[in-house]
Amino acid sequence: MRVLFTVPPLAGHVNPTVAVGAELAARGHEIAWTGPAGALAGLLPARARILPAGEEAGGGYTALHARWRDLRGVAALRFLWEEALVPLARAMVPGVTDAVRGFEPDVLVADQQALAGPLVAERLGIPWATSASTSAELTGPFADFPKVGEWVAGQIHGLLGEFGTVASDWDPRFSERLVLVFSTPELVGPAEEFPPHYAFVGPAFGARPAAPGFPWQRLDPARRRVLVSLGTLNQEAGGRFYGAVLGAAEHLAEDVQLVLAAPPALIGSAPGHLLLQERVPQLELLPHLDAVVCHGGHNTVCEALAFGLPLVVAPIRDDQPIVARQVVDAGAGVRVRFGRTRAEELRDALTAVLDEPGHRRSARRIQASFAAAGGAAAAADRLEKLL
């Protein structure tokens, strides 16, 4: 079987496909990725086969992020669709078309933010599946904001019309054959609310670029250890939040060590017991921790829960408030305000997830569900059954 992954140039969307691709390759299938090649080269394994698509759009994602990072709510959503998703789809369609014709995949797996994949697959008659790298789109995110939902539907309909597929009975974000959900109902919500072709496979963790030089010897065995991370795209927006982190670190210094993943230039002077690193080997670090503070990114949340760690979640924008609500509703953590969190509020939230056993029990329940779901192997099984 030949499988072609279409992905945007974003680590959180590429990572699950790395794990699934490795599993498929180990079973003897041929694998390739298509998207902005320059950006993907830094996100995929060294020998990954990359078929270029939308290079001009991918190269502009860094500049787009500088404009996007301070937006919130509807403004951030409009920017995402008008400045990122739709232009990326337009730019990628020619390259994805060439990739499909040259590679001749048996199935195309499209990330929900790589809309060019379904557009081309429908046009050329290729079976396609959805890679739902975040579960936010699956949970009716606009149920309470119907006008916003109508606007998003209009953006999608307009894009379909541009490429001659004006039928209103399909949505490029959701395959009618297979939707791979990299989570489980224990976090997302009851499985009976979803059609049978939605496969809850749990997180799929692929190989990551190395983060050399992590000072493992500085992890304090006498303190409980907590990772604080805003992911790769939100660090520059975290100035005020980092101030609250430093204050909480002082309040909790007696028995808690914070491992802060942030640019040192944004932090300034940090207390000696706080471990400050610009990058951390997150998957390798998680088994040594007691809790995680993050922005509600789907990858970081699922990675923490895969190790049974409760969370303090400070969502910023996009899918993050939805993921944060899932964590709180599942009993696996506490939500705080990103823009207005004070040191005392963050201290209290951390104390709650560290000291109240219910949060850890819920995190471990989700951990067990992730392990049972099967991850990359389960995703590969479902893809094999498509043909």
Coordinates of C-alpha atoms in Angstrom, one line a residue:
M1 CA 0.0 0.0 0.0
R2 CA 1.1 3.5 -0.7
V3 CA 0.1 6.2 1.7
L4 CA 0.5 10.0 1.2
F5 CA 0.2 12.3 4.2
T6 CA -0.8 15.9 3.4
V7 CA 0.2 18.2 6.3
P8 CA 0.7 21.9 7.2
P9 CA 4.1 23.1 8.3
L10 CA 3.3 22.8 12.0
A11 CA 4.9 20.4 14.4
G12 CA 1.8 19.5 16.3
H13 CA 0.1 18.4 13.1
V14 CA 3.1 16.6 11.7
N15 CA 4.1 14.6 14.8
P16 CA 1.2 12.1 14.8
T17 CA 1.8 11.3 11.1
V18 CA 5.4 10.6 11.8
A19 CA 4.4 7.8 14.3
V20 CA 1.8 6.4 11.9
G21 CA 4.1 6.6 9.0
A22 CA 6.8 4.7 10.8
E23 CA 4.3 2.0 11.8
L24 CA 3.1 1.6 8.2
A25 CA 6.7 1.6 6.8
A26 CA 7.6 -1.2 9.3
R27 CA 4.7 -3.2 7.8
G28 CA 6.2 -2.8 4.3
H29 CA 4.1 0.0 3.0
E30 CA 5.4 3.0 1.0
I31 CA 5.1 6.3 2.7
A32 CA 5.5 9.9 1.6
W33 CA 4.5 13.4 2.9
T34 CA 3.5 16.4 0.8
G35 CA 3.5 20.0 2.0
P36 CA 5.9 23.0 2.2
A37 CA 9.1 21.0 1.8
G38 CA 11.5 23.5 3.5
A39 CA 9.5 23.6 6.7
L40 CA 8.7 19.9 6.7
A41 CA 12.3 18.9 6.4
G42 CA 12.9 20.1 9.9
L43 CA 9.9 18.3 11.3
L44 CA 10.2 14.9 9.6
P45 CA 12.8 12.1 10.0
A46 CA 15.9 12.6 8.0
R47 CA 15.1 10.0 5.3
A48 CA 11.4 10.9 5.0
R49 CA 10.2 11.2 1.4
I50 CA 8.8 14.7 0.9
L51 CA 7.0 15.8 -2.2
P52 CA 6.9 19.6 -2.3
A53 CA 3.5 21.5 -2.3
G54 CA 2.9 25.1 -1.4
E55 CA 6.5 26.1 -0.6
E56 CA 5.7 29.8 -1.0
A57 CA 2.9 29.6 1.6
G58 CA 4.9 27.5 4.0
G59 CA 7.8 29.9 4.1
G60 CA 5.5 32.7 5.2
Y61 CA 4.1 30.9 8.2
T62 CA 6.7 32.5 10.5
A63 CA 5.7 36.0 9.4
L64 CA 2.1 35.1 9.8
H65 CA 2.7 33.9 13.3
A66 CA 4.2 37.2 14.3
R67 CA 0.8 38.9 13.4
W68 CA -1.4 36.1 14.8
R69 CA 0.1 35.6 18.3
D70 CA -1.6 38.6 19.9
L71 CA -5.0 37.9 18.5
R72 CA -7.8 36.3 20.5
G73 CA -11.3 34.9 20.0
V74 CA -13.1 35.6 16.7
A75 CA -10.2 37.8 15.4
A76 CA -7.8 34.9 15.8
L77 CA -10.3 32.5 14.0
R78 CA -10.8 34.9 11.1
F79 CA -7.1 35.3 10.8
L80 CA -6.5 31.5 10.8
W81 CA -9.0 30.9 8.0
E82 CA -8.4 34.0 5.9
E83 CA -4.6 34.4 6.2
A84 CA -3.5 30.8 6.8
L85 CA -5.7 27.8 6.0
V86 CA -7.4 29.0 2.8
P87 CA -4.2 30.5 1.3
L88 CA -2.2 27.4 2.2
A89 CA -4.9 25.2 0.5
R90 CA -4.7 27.3 -2.7
A91 CA -0.9 27.2 -2.7
M92 CA -0.7 23.5 -2.0
V93 CA -3.2 22.2 -4.6
P94 CA -0.9 22.2 -7.6
G95 CA 1.9 20.4 -5.7
V96 CA -0.5 17.9 -4.1
T97 CA -1.9 17.2 -7.5
D98 CA 1.6 16.5 -8.8
A99 CA 2.4 14.4 -5.7
V100 CA -0.7 12.2 -6.2
R101 CA -0.1 11.7 -9.9
G102 CA 3.6 10.9 -9.3
F103 CA 3.4 8.8 -6.2
E104 CA 0.0 7.2 -7.0
P105 CA -1.1 6.6 -3.4
D106 CA -3.7 4.0 -2.5
V107 CA -4.9 6.3 0.2
L108 CA -4.3 9.9 1.1
V109 CA -4.3 11.0 4.8
A110 CA -5.1 14.7 5.2
D111 CA -4.6 16.8 8.3
Q112 CA -7.6 18.9 9.0
Q113 CA -5.6 22.1 8.3
A114 CA -4.2 20.8 5.0
L115 CA -7.4 21.2 3.0
A116 CA -5.6 20.7 -0.3
G117 CA -5.4 17.0 0.3
P118 CA -9.2 16.3 0.2
L119 CA -9.7 18.8 -2.6
V120 CA -7.2 16.9 -4.8
A121 CA -8.3 13.4 -3.6
E122 CA -12.0 14.2 -4.5
R123 CA -11.0 15.5 -7.9
L124 CA -8.8 12.6 -8.8
G125 CA -10.9 9.9 -7.1
I126 CA -8.4 8.9 -4.4
P127 CA -9.7 7.4 -1.1
W128 CA -8.8 9.7 1.7
A129 CA -8.9 9.7 5.5
T130 CA -8.7 12.6 8.0
S131 CA -5.9 13.1 10.5
A132 CA -7.6 14.9 13.4
S133 CA -4.4 16.1 15.2
T134 CA -6.7 18.0 17.6
S135 CA -10.1 16.9 18.7
A136 CA -11.6 20.5 18.9
E137 CA -13.2 20.3 15.4
L138 CA -15.1 17.2 16.5
T139 CA -16.9 18.6 19.4
G140 CA -19.2 21.2 17.8
P141 CA -17.0 24.2 18.7
F142 CA -19.4 26.7 17.3
A143 CA -22.6 25.3 18.8
D144 CA -23.0 28.4 21.0
F145 CA -21.9 30.8 18.2
P146 CA -23.9 29.8 15.1
K147 CA -23.0 32.9 13.2
V148 CA -19.3 32.0 13.6
G149 CA -20.0 28.5 12.4
E150 CA -21.9 29.8 9.4
W151 CA -18.9 32.1 8.5
V152 CA -16.5 29.1 8.7
A153 CA -18.9 27.1 6.5
G154 CA -18.9 29.9 4.0
Q155 CA -15.1 29.9 3.9
I156 CA -15.1 26.2 3.2
H157 CA -17.8 26.5 0.6
G158 CA -16.0 29.3 -1.2
L159 CA -12.8 27.2 -1.3
L160 CA -14.6 24.2 -2.7
G161 CA -16.2 26.5 -5.4
E162 CA -12.8 27.8 -6.4
F163 CA -11.7 24.2 -7.3
G164 CA -14.9 23.1 -8.9
T165 CA -16.4 21.1 -6.1
V166 CA -19.4 23.1 -5.0
A167 CA -21.4 20.1 -3.7
S168 CA -22.6 21.0 -0.2
D169 CA -22.7 17.5 1.2
W170 CA -19.1 17.1 2.0
D171 CA -16.6 18.8 4.2
P172 CA -12.8 18.6 3.6
R173 CA -12.2 18.5 7.4
F174 CA -14.0 15.2 7.8
S175 CA -13.6 12.1 5.7
E176 CA -16.7 10.0 5.2
R177 CA -14.4 6.9 5.2
L178 CA -12.2 7.3 8.2
V179 CA -11.4 10.0 10.8
L180 CA -8.3 9.2 12.9
V181 CA -8.8 10.8 16.3
F182 CA -5.6 11.0 18.3
S183 CA -7.4 10.9 21.6
T184 CA -10.0 8.8 23.4
P185 CA -13.6 9.3 24.6
E186 CA -12.3 9.5 28.2
L187 CA -10.9 12.9 27.3
V188 CA -13.0 14.1 24.3
G189 CA -16.4 12.9 25.4
P190 CA -18.7 9.8 24.9
A191 CA -17.9 7.7 21.8
E192 CA -21.5 7.0 21.0
E193 CA -21.9 10.6 19.9
F194 CA -19.6 9.9 16.9
P195 CA -20.1 7.9 13.7
P196 CA -18.5 4.5 13.6
H197 CA -15.8 5.6 11.1
Y198 CA -14.4 7.9 13.8
A199 CA -11.5 5.8 15.1
F200 CA -10.3 6.9 18.6
V201 CA -6.7 5.6 18.4
G202 CA -5.2 7.7 21.2
P203 CA -2.0 9.7 20.9
A204 CA 0.6 8.6 18.4
F205 CA 4.1 9.8 19.4
G206 CA 6.7 9.9 16.7
A207 CA 10.5 10.6 16.7
R208 CA 11.3 14.2 17.7
P209 CA 14.3 16.4 16.9
A210 CA 16.9 16.2 19.7
A211 CA 17.1 18.8 22.4
P212 CA 20.8 18.4 23.3
G213 CA 22.4 19.5 26.6
F214 CA 19.5 19.1 28.9
P215 CA 20.9 19.3 32.5
W216 CA 19.4 16.1 33.9
Q217 CA 21.6 16.4 37.0
R218 CA 19.7 19.5 38.0
L219 CA 16.4 17.8 38.5
D220 CA 15.9 17.9 42.3
P221 CA 14.9 14.5 43.8
A222 CA 13.8 16.2 47.0
R223 CA 11.1 18.3 45.2
R224 CA 8.1 17.5 43.1
R225 CA 8.8 18.6 39.6
V226 CA 6.5 20.5 37.2
L227 CA 7.1 21.3 33.5
V228 CA 5.8 24.8 32.3
S229 CA 5.6 25.0 28.6
L230 CA 3.7 27.2 26.1
G231 CA 4.7 25.1 23.1
T232 CA 6.7 26.3 20.2
L233 CA 4.4 29.0 18.8
N234 CA 3.3 30.9 21.9
Q235 CA 6.4 31.7 23.9
E236 CA 6.7 35.3 22.7
A237 CA 3.2 36.0 23.9
G238 CA 4.0 34.7 27.4
G239 CA 5.7 37.7 29.0
R240 CA 3.1 38.4 31.6
F241 CA 2.3 34.8 32.2
Y242 CA 6.0 34.1 32.8
G243 CA 5.9 36.7 35.5
A244 CA 3.2 34.7 37.3
V245 CA 5.3 31.5 36.8
L246 CA 8.2 33.1 38.6
G247 CA 6.0 34.3 41.4
A248 CA 4.5 30.8 41.8
A249 CA 8.0 29.3 41.8
E250 CA 8.9 31.5 44.8
H251 CA 5.7 30.6 46.7
L252 CA 6.3 26.8 46.1
A253 CA 10.1 26.8 46.4
E254 CA 10.1 24.6 49.5
D255 CA 8.9 21.4 47.8
V256 CA 8.3 22.2 44.1
Q257 CA 10.8 22.6 41.3
L258 CA 9.5 24.2 38.1
V259 CA 11.1 23.2 34.8
L260 CA 10.4 26.2 32.5
A261 CA 10.7 25.8 28.8
A262 CA 11.1 29.4 27.5
P263 CA 13.6 31.8 25.9
P264 CA 15.9 33.0 28.7
A265 CA 15.8 36.5 27.3
L266 CA 12.0 36.7 28.1
I267 CA 12.6 35.5 31.7
G268 CA 15.4 37.6 33.0
S269 CA 16.6 36.7 36.5
A270 CA 15.2 33.3 37.7
P271 CA 15.5 31.7 41.1
G272 CA 18.2 29.1 41.4
H273 CA 15.9 26.2 42.1
L274 CA 14.0 26.9 38.8
L275 CA 15.4 25.0 35.8
L276 CA 15.2 27.3 32.8
Q277 CA 15.8 25.9 29.3
E278 CA 14.8 27.2 25.9
R279 CA 14.0 23.7 24.7
V280 CA 13.4 20.5 26.6
P281 CA 13.2 16.8 25.5
Q282 CA 9.6 16.7 26.5
L283 CA 8.8 13.0 26.0
E284 CA 11.9 12.0 27.8
L285 CA 11.3 14.5 30.6
L286 CA 7.7 13.6 31.3
P287 CA 8.4 10.4 33.3
H288 CA 10.4 12.4 35.8
L289 CA 7.6 14.9 36.5
D290 CA 4.6 15.2 38.8
A291 CA 2.4 17.7 36.8
V292 CA 2.4 20.0 33.7
V293 CA 1.5 23.6 33.2
C294 CA 0.7 24.4 29.5
H295 CA -1.4 26.4 27.1
G296 CA -3.8 23.7 26.2
G297 CA -2.1 22.5 23.0
H298 CA -3.5 19.1 22.1
N299 CA -0.1 17.5 21.8
T300 CA 1.2 18.7 25.1
V301 CA -2.0 17.8 26.9
C302 CA -2.1 14.3 25.5
E303 CA 1.6 13.7 26.1
A304 CA 1.2 14.7 29.8
L305 CA -1.9 12.5 30.2
A306 CA -0.2 9.6 28.5
F307 CA 2.1 9.6 31.5
G308 CA -0.7 10.1 34.0
L309 CA 0.2 13.7 34.8
P310 CA -2.5 16.2 35.9
L311 CA -2.5 19.6 34.3
V312 CA -2.8 23.3 34.9
V313 CA -4.1 24.7 31.6
A314 CA -3.9 28.3 30.5
P315 CA -5.5 28.4 27.0
I316 CA -4.7 31.3 24.7
R317 CA -6.7 30.9 21.5
D318 CA -8.0 28.6 18.7
D319 CA -8.6 25.0 19.9
Q320 CA -6.9 25.6 23.3
P321 CA -10.0 26.6 25.3
I322 CA -11.8 23.5 24.0
V323 CA -9.0 21.2 25.0
A324 CA -8.8 23.0 28.4
R325 CA -12.5 22.4 28.9
Q326 CA -12.0 18.7 28.1
V327 CA -9.2 18.4 30.7
V328 CA -11.4 20.1 33.4
D329 CA -14.5 18.1 32.5
A330 CA -12.5 14.9 32.7
G331 CA -11.3 15.9 36.2
A332 CA -7.6 15.8 35.1
G333 CA -6.7 19.4 35.8
V334 CA -7.4 23.0 36.5
R335 CA -7.9 25.9 34.2
V336 CA -6.4 29.4 34.8
R337 CA -6.6 32.6 32.9
F338 CA -3.6 33.1 30.5
G339 CA -3.8 36.9 30.2
R340 CA -4.7 37.7 33.8
T341 CA -3.2 34.9 35.9
R342 CA -1.5 36.1 39.1
A343 CA 1.2 34.3 40.9
E344 CA -1.2 33.3 43.7
E345 CA -3.8 31.9 41.3
L346 CA -1.1 29.8 39.6
R347 CA 0.2 28.7 43.0
D348 CA -3.2 27.6 44.1
A349 CA -3.9 25.7 40.8
L350 CA -0.6 23.9 41.1
T351 CA -1.2 23.0 44.7
A352 CA -4.6 21.6 43.7
V353 CA -3.3 19.3 41.0
L354 CA -0.3 18.2 43.1
D355 CA -2.2 17.6 46.3
E356 CA -5.7 16.6 45.5
P357 CA -5.7 12.9 44.5
G358 CA -8.7 13.1 42.3
H359 CA -6.8 15.0 39.5
R360 CA -4.1 12.3 39.4
R361 CA -6.7 9.5 39.4
S362 CA -8.5 11.1 36.5
A363 CA -5.2 11.6 34.6
R364 CA -4.3 7.9 35.2
R365 CA -7.7 6.8 33.9
I366 CA -7.1 8.7 30.7
Q367 CA -3.6 7.3 30.6
A368 CA -5.0 3.8 30.7
S369 CA -7.5 4.6 27.9
F370 CA -4.7 6.0 25.8
A371 CA -2.7 2.8 26.2
A372 CA -5.7 0.6 25.4
A373 CA -6.5 2.6 22.2
G374 CA -3.4 1.4 20.4
G375 CA -1.9 4.6 19.1
A376 CA 0.0 4.4 15.8
A377 CA -0.6 0.7 15.4
A378 CA -4.3 1.1 15.7
A379 CA -4.2 4.0 13.2
A380 CA -2.3 1.8 10.8
D381 CA -4.8 -1.1 11.2
R382 CA -7.7 1.2 10.3
L383 CA -5.8 2.6 7.2
E384 CA -5.1 -1.0 6.0
K385 CA -8.8 -1.8 6.3
L386 CA -9.7 1.0 3.9
L387 CA -8.5 -1.0 0.9

